Short mmCIF file of C-alpha atoms and ligand atoms in Angstrom, two decimals:
data_model
loop_
_atom_site.label_atom_id
_atom_site.label_comp_id
_atom_site.label_asym_id
_atom_site.label_seq_id
_atom_site.Cartn_x
_atom_site.Cartn_y
_atom_site.Cartn_z
CA MET N 1 -12.72 3.18 38.58
CA LYS N 2 -13.83 0.84 41.34
CA LEU N 3 -16.75 -1.31 40.34
CA GLU N 4 -19.42 -1.34 43.00
CA ASN N 5 -20.64 -4.91 43.14
CA ASP N 6 -20.59 -8.31 41.49
CA GLU N 7 -23.58 -7.56 39.32
CA THR N 8 -21.84 -4.56 37.77
CA LYS N 9 -18.53 -6.38 37.42
CA ASN N 10 -20.13 -9.44 35.84
CA ARG N 11 -22.03 -7.49 33.23
CA VAL N 12 -20.86 -8.68 29.82
CA VAL N 13 -20.06 -5.80 27.50
CA ASP N 14 -18.90 -7.91 24.53
CA ALA N 15 -19.85 -11.43 23.54
CA SER N 16 -19.29 -13.14 20.24
CA PHE N 17 -19.26 -16.54 18.59
CA VAL N 18 -15.66 -17.48 17.74
CA ALA N 19 -15.86 -20.89 16.03
CA GLY N 20 -17.44 -24.30 16.03
CA ALA N 21 -15.84 -27.67 15.29
CA VAL N 22 -16.75 -31.33 15.30
CA GLU N 23 -13.44 -32.31 16.88
CA ALA N 24 -10.95 -30.66 19.22
CA GLY N 25 -8.30 -30.55 16.46
CA GLY N 26 -10.57 -28.35 14.34
CA LEU N 27 -10.79 -25.59 16.94
CA PRO N 28 -8.81 -22.35 16.61
CA PRO N 29 -5.64 -22.22 18.70
CA PRO N 30 -6.21 -21.17 22.31
CA ALA N 31 -6.06 -17.40 22.71
CA LEU N 32 -7.71 -17.04 26.11
CA LEU N 33 -8.45 -19.29 29.07
CA GLU N 34 -11.53 -21.45 28.57
CA VAL N 35 -14.42 -22.83 30.58
CA ALA N 36 -16.47 -25.70 29.13
CA PHE N 37 -20.11 -26.53 29.85
CA ALA N 38 -21.16 -30.17 29.89
CA GLY N 39 -24.35 -32.03 30.71
CA ARG N 40 -27.21 -34.10 29.49
CA SER N 41 -29.05 -32.95 26.36
CA ASN N 42 -31.75 -30.41 27.17
CA VAL N 43 -30.38 -29.69 30.67
CA GLY N 44 -29.98 -26.03 29.73
CA LYS N 45 -26.30 -25.57 28.79
CA SER N 46 -26.88 -23.14 25.93
CA SER N 47 -29.52 -21.25 27.94
CA LEU N 48 -27.18 -20.90 30.91
CA LEU N 49 -24.47 -19.63 28.57
CA ASN N 50 -26.80 -17.00 27.18
CA SER N 51 -27.59 -15.84 30.75
CA LEU N 52 -23.92 -15.71 31.64
CA MET N 53 -23.16 -13.77 28.45
CA ASP N 54 -26.14 -11.39 28.84
CA ARG N 55 -27.34 -12.35 25.39
CA ARG N 56 -30.76 -13.61 24.45
CA SER N 57 -29.83 -16.14 21.80
CA LEU N 58 -26.13 -16.09 20.95
CA ALA N 59 -25.94 -19.81 21.83
CA ARG N 60 -28.73 -21.63 20.03
CA THR N 61 -31.28 -23.30 22.33
CA SER N 62 -34.21 -25.60 21.67
CA ARG N 63 -36.92 -27.58 23.37
CA THR N 64 -35.79 -30.58 21.31
CA PRO N 65 -32.80 -32.44 22.80
CA GLY N 66 -29.71 -32.66 20.61
CA CYS N 67 -29.75 -29.00 19.58
CA THR N 68 -26.01 -28.37 20.00
CA ARG N 69 -24.11 -30.86 17.83
CA GLN N 70 -20.58 -29.48 17.83
CA LEU N 71 -18.08 -27.71 20.10
CA ASN N 72 -19.00 -24.03 19.98
CA ILE N 73 -16.62 -21.39 21.33
CA PHE N 74 -17.72 -17.94 22.50
CA GLU N 75 -15.62 -15.05 23.71
CA VAL N 76 -16.76 -12.63 26.40
CA ARG N 77 -15.52 -9.41 27.95
CA CYS N 78 -16.88 -8.23 31.28
CA ALA N 79 -17.41 -4.68 32.45
CA ASP N 80 -14.17 -4.85 34.49
CA GLY N 81 -12.16 -5.94 31.43
CA LEU N 82 -11.89 -9.66 32.25
CA MET N 83 -11.94 -11.79 29.09
CA MET N 84 -12.40 -15.54 28.67
CA ARG N 85 -13.84 -18.14 26.37
CA PHE N 86 -16.83 -20.39 26.92
CA VAL N 87 -17.19 -23.72 25.18
CA ASP N 88 -20.71 -25.05 24.69
CA LEU N 89 -20.49 -28.84 24.45
CA PRO N 90 -23.10 -31.04 22.78
CA GLY N 91 -25.27 -32.83 25.32
CA TYR N 92 -25.06 -36.52 26.14
CA GLY N 93 -27.72 -39.05 27.05
CA TRP N 94 -29.93 -38.45 24.08
CA ALA N 95 -31.56 -41.83 23.54
CA ARG N 96 -32.48 -41.34 19.90
CA ARG N 97 -28.85 -41.08 18.86
CA SER N 98 -27.28 -44.01 17.09
CA LYS N 99 -24.35 -45.85 18.60
CA ASP N 100 -22.04 -44.29 16.00
CA GLU N 101 -23.20 -40.83 16.96
CA ARG N 102 -22.68 -41.57 20.64
CA ASN N 103 -19.14 -42.80 19.97
CA GLN N 104 -18.46 -39.70 17.92
CA TRP N 105 -19.80 -37.55 20.74
CA GLN N 106 -17.61 -39.29 23.25
CA SER N 107 -14.40 -38.91 21.28
CA MET N 108 -15.19 -35.26 20.48
CA ILE N 109 -15.83 -34.32 24.12
CA GLU N 110 -13.15 -36.49 25.65
CA GLY N 111 -10.58 -35.36 23.09
CA TYR N 112 -11.33 -31.74 23.90
CA LEU N 113 -11.31 -32.22 27.69
CA ARG N 114 -8.10 -34.23 27.66
CA THR N 115 -5.99 -32.14 25.31
CA ARG N 116 -7.08 -28.52 25.46
CA ALA N 117 -4.30 -26.73 27.36
CA SER N 118 -6.28 -23.50 27.82
CA LEU N 119 -9.15 -25.26 29.60
CA ARG N 120 -9.32 -24.21 33.26
CA ALA N 121 -12.75 -25.30 34.42
CA ILE N 122 -15.65 -27.47 33.45
CA VAL N 123 -19.16 -26.63 34.56
CA LEU N 124 -21.20 -29.79 34.96
CA LEU N 125 -24.91 -29.09 34.63
CA VAL N 126 -27.51 -31.30 36.25
CA ASP N 127 -31.26 -30.78 36.08
CA VAL N 128 -32.28 -30.05 39.68
CA ARG N 129 -35.28 -32.37 39.27
CA ARG N 130 -33.25 -35.30 37.90
CA GLY N 131 -30.12 -35.17 39.99
CA VAL N 132 -26.97 -37.13 39.24
CA GLU N 133 -27.28 -40.22 37.06
CA GLU N 134 -25.00 -42.78 35.49
CA GLU N 135 -23.72 -40.46 32.73
CA GLU N 136 -22.71 -37.74 35.19
CA GLN N 137 -20.82 -40.26 37.31
CA GLN N 138 -19.01 -41.50 34.18
CA LEU N 139 -18.05 -37.99 33.20
CA LEU N 140 -16.80 -37.25 36.72
CA GLU N 141 -14.75 -40.42 36.65
CA PHE N 142 -13.25 -39.38 33.33
CA LEU N 143 -12.42 -35.95 34.76
CA ARG N 144 -10.45 -37.54 37.58
CA LEU N 145 -8.00 -39.09 35.09
CA PRO N 146 -4.81 -37.15 34.40
CA ARG N 147 -4.98 -34.86 31.38
CA GLN N 148 -2.56 -34.88 28.46
CA VAL N 149 -1.37 -31.33 29.10
CA SER N 150 0.87 -29.73 31.67
CA GLU N 151 -1.17 -27.26 33.64
CA PRO N 152 -0.52 -24.83 36.46
CA LYS N 153 -3.40 -26.22 38.53
CA PRO N 154 -5.91 -29.03 38.18
CA LEU N 155 -9.06 -28.56 36.17
CA GLU N 156 -11.76 -27.04 38.35
CA ILE N 157 -15.10 -28.82 38.39
CA VAL N 158 -18.08 -26.57 39.03
CA LEU N 159 -21.46 -28.12 39.65
CA ALA N 160 -24.64 -26.26 38.64
CA ALA N 161 -28.20 -27.50 39.13
CA THR N 162 -30.39 -26.00 36.41
CA LYS N 163 -34.05 -25.02 36.12
CA VAL N 164 -34.50 -24.27 39.84
CA ASP N 165 -37.40 -21.99 38.85
CA LYS N 166 -39.39 -25.17 38.18
CA LEU N 167 -39.37 -26.07 41.88
CA SER N 168 -41.29 -24.40 44.67
CA ALA N 169 -39.23 -22.48 47.22
CA SER N 170 -39.66 -25.25 49.79
CA ALA N 171 -38.63 -28.05 47.40
CA ARG N 172 -35.42 -26.36 46.31
CA LYS N 173 -33.12 -26.89 49.25
CA PRO N 174 -33.79 -30.63 49.59
CA ALA N 175 -33.34 -31.09 45.82
CA LEU N 176 -30.06 -29.15 45.83
CA ASP N 177 -28.87 -31.23 48.81
CA VAL N 178 -29.48 -34.43 46.82
CA VAL N 179 -27.41 -33.11 43.89
CA ARG N 180 -24.60 -31.93 46.18
CA LYS N 181 -24.41 -35.27 47.97
CA GLY N 182 -24.58 -37.22 44.70
CA VAL N 183 -21.42 -35.55 43.44
CA GLY N 184 -19.67 -34.60 46.67
CA LEU N 185 -19.15 -31.00 45.53
CA PRO N 186 -20.82 -27.70 46.38
CA VAL N 187 -23.68 -26.91 44.00
CA ILE N 188 -24.95 -23.65 42.54
CA GLY N 189 -28.71 -23.52 41.96
CA PHE N 190 -29.27 -21.82 38.60
CA SER N 191 -32.16 -20.55 36.52
CA SER N 192 -31.79 -19.02 33.10
CA VAL N 193 -35.34 -17.69 33.48
CA THR N 194 -34.79 -15.71 36.71
CA ARG N 195 -30.96 -15.47 36.44
CA GLU N 196 -30.69 -16.89 39.95
CA GLY N 197 -27.18 -18.20 40.55
CA ARG N 198 -25.59 -16.10 37.79
CA ASP N 199 -23.31 -14.06 40.07
CA ALA N 200 -22.36 -17.11 42.14
CA LEU N 201 -21.36 -18.95 38.98
CA TRP N 202 -19.42 -15.98 37.62
CA GLY N 203 -17.59 -15.86 40.97
CA ARG N 204 -16.45 -19.48 40.56
CA LEU N 205 -15.39 -18.93 36.94
CA ARG N 206 -13.41 -15.83 37.83
CA HIS N 207 -11.61 -17.80 40.51
CA ALA N 208 -10.85 -20.64 38.07
CA VAL N 209 -9.14 -18.41 35.50
CA LEU N 210 -7.09 -16.43 38.03
P1 GTP I 301 -28.51 -29.59 23.90
O1 GTP I 301 -27.92 -28.50 23.06
O2 GTP I 301 -29.52 -30.42 23.20
O3 GTP I 301 -27.47 -30.42 24.57
O4 GTP I 301 -29.39 -28.88 25.07
P2 GTP I 301 -28.96 -27.71 26.10
O5 GTP I 301 -28.42 -28.35 27.33
O6 GTP I 301 -28.10 -26.71 25.43
O7 GTP I 301 -30.38 -27.09 26.50
P3 GTP I 301 -31.04 -25.70 26.05
O8 GTP I 301 -30.31 -24.54 26.65
O9 GTP I 301 -31.22 -25.70 24.58
O10 GTP I 301 -32.45 -25.77 26.82
C1 GTP I 301 -33.35 -26.85 26.64
C2 GTP I 301 -34.75 -26.41 27.03
O11 GTP I 301 -34.84 -26.14 28.44
C3 GTP I 301 -35.22 -25.14 26.33
O12 GTP I 301 -36.60 -25.28 26.03
C4 GTP I 301 -35.01 -24.05 27.38
O13 GTP I 301 -35.88 -22.95 27.25
C5 GTP I 301 -35.29 -24.81 28.68
N1 GTP I 301 -34.54 -24.25 29.81
C6 GTP I 301 -33.21 -24.11 29.89
N2 GTP I 301 -32.84 -23.57 31.07
C7 GTP I 301 -33.97 -23.37 31.77
C8 GTP I 301 -34.24 -22.83 33.09
O14 GTP I 301 -33.37 -22.44 33.86
N3 GTP I 301 -35.57 -22.81 33.47
C9 GTP I 301 -36.58 -23.25 32.65
N4 GTP I 301 -37.83 -23.19 33.14
N5 GTP I 301 -36.34 -23.75 31.42
C10 GTP I 301 -35.06 -23.81 30.97
MG1 MG I 302 -27.20 -26.66 23.59
#
């Protein structure tokens, strides 16, 4: 059967929580290709994941920063049969964390990003109203280092600017331009409220796991 359009194809027919772990070594062995979602605490990683997965609250979200504290893996199957895993990463930049907690965060995330052979893409989320700051630049720098795995192609970096619904139509384009220039990569404007950007993002993820 030929699926008519992206919206039909990208509909998620199955989504489930697979496992969570506080370090990369505690995760189940890779069974499918993975995409990880990284960004500042409260930027909307878990909300974006729920939109992508067509589920209201499979990934836990909260108004309070620091909601996601471990690596959480989800598995999805789309209407056209495509399957992959999504990894919800704990957010960085949460000032109230202790230095120990920040170090733990760093080794958890960096360990995962450096050693997970099944990882194909990382989606970096930036709040459209905040743009790119020091922490994003540090993460991008880290991502430019060689990984400790042999891989068929380099890790794809996908940039998404979240919460675009909070800006007026006229303020959006200039704000997205600032984010794009700050990173030097194309940017997808995204809203988990209106689902704007969902098909564009799915398109990039499909390409990454090809
Ligand atoms: P941590 O788990 O703490 O790292 O946060 P997170 O990045 O997973 O953020 P989360 O998805 O929990 O969202 C944080 C808050 O922002 C919640 O109150 C969400 O409802 C809100 N939010 C997330 N995405 C959007 C969006 O696109 N638009 C609007 N208006 N609010 C959003
Ligand atoms: Mg979260």
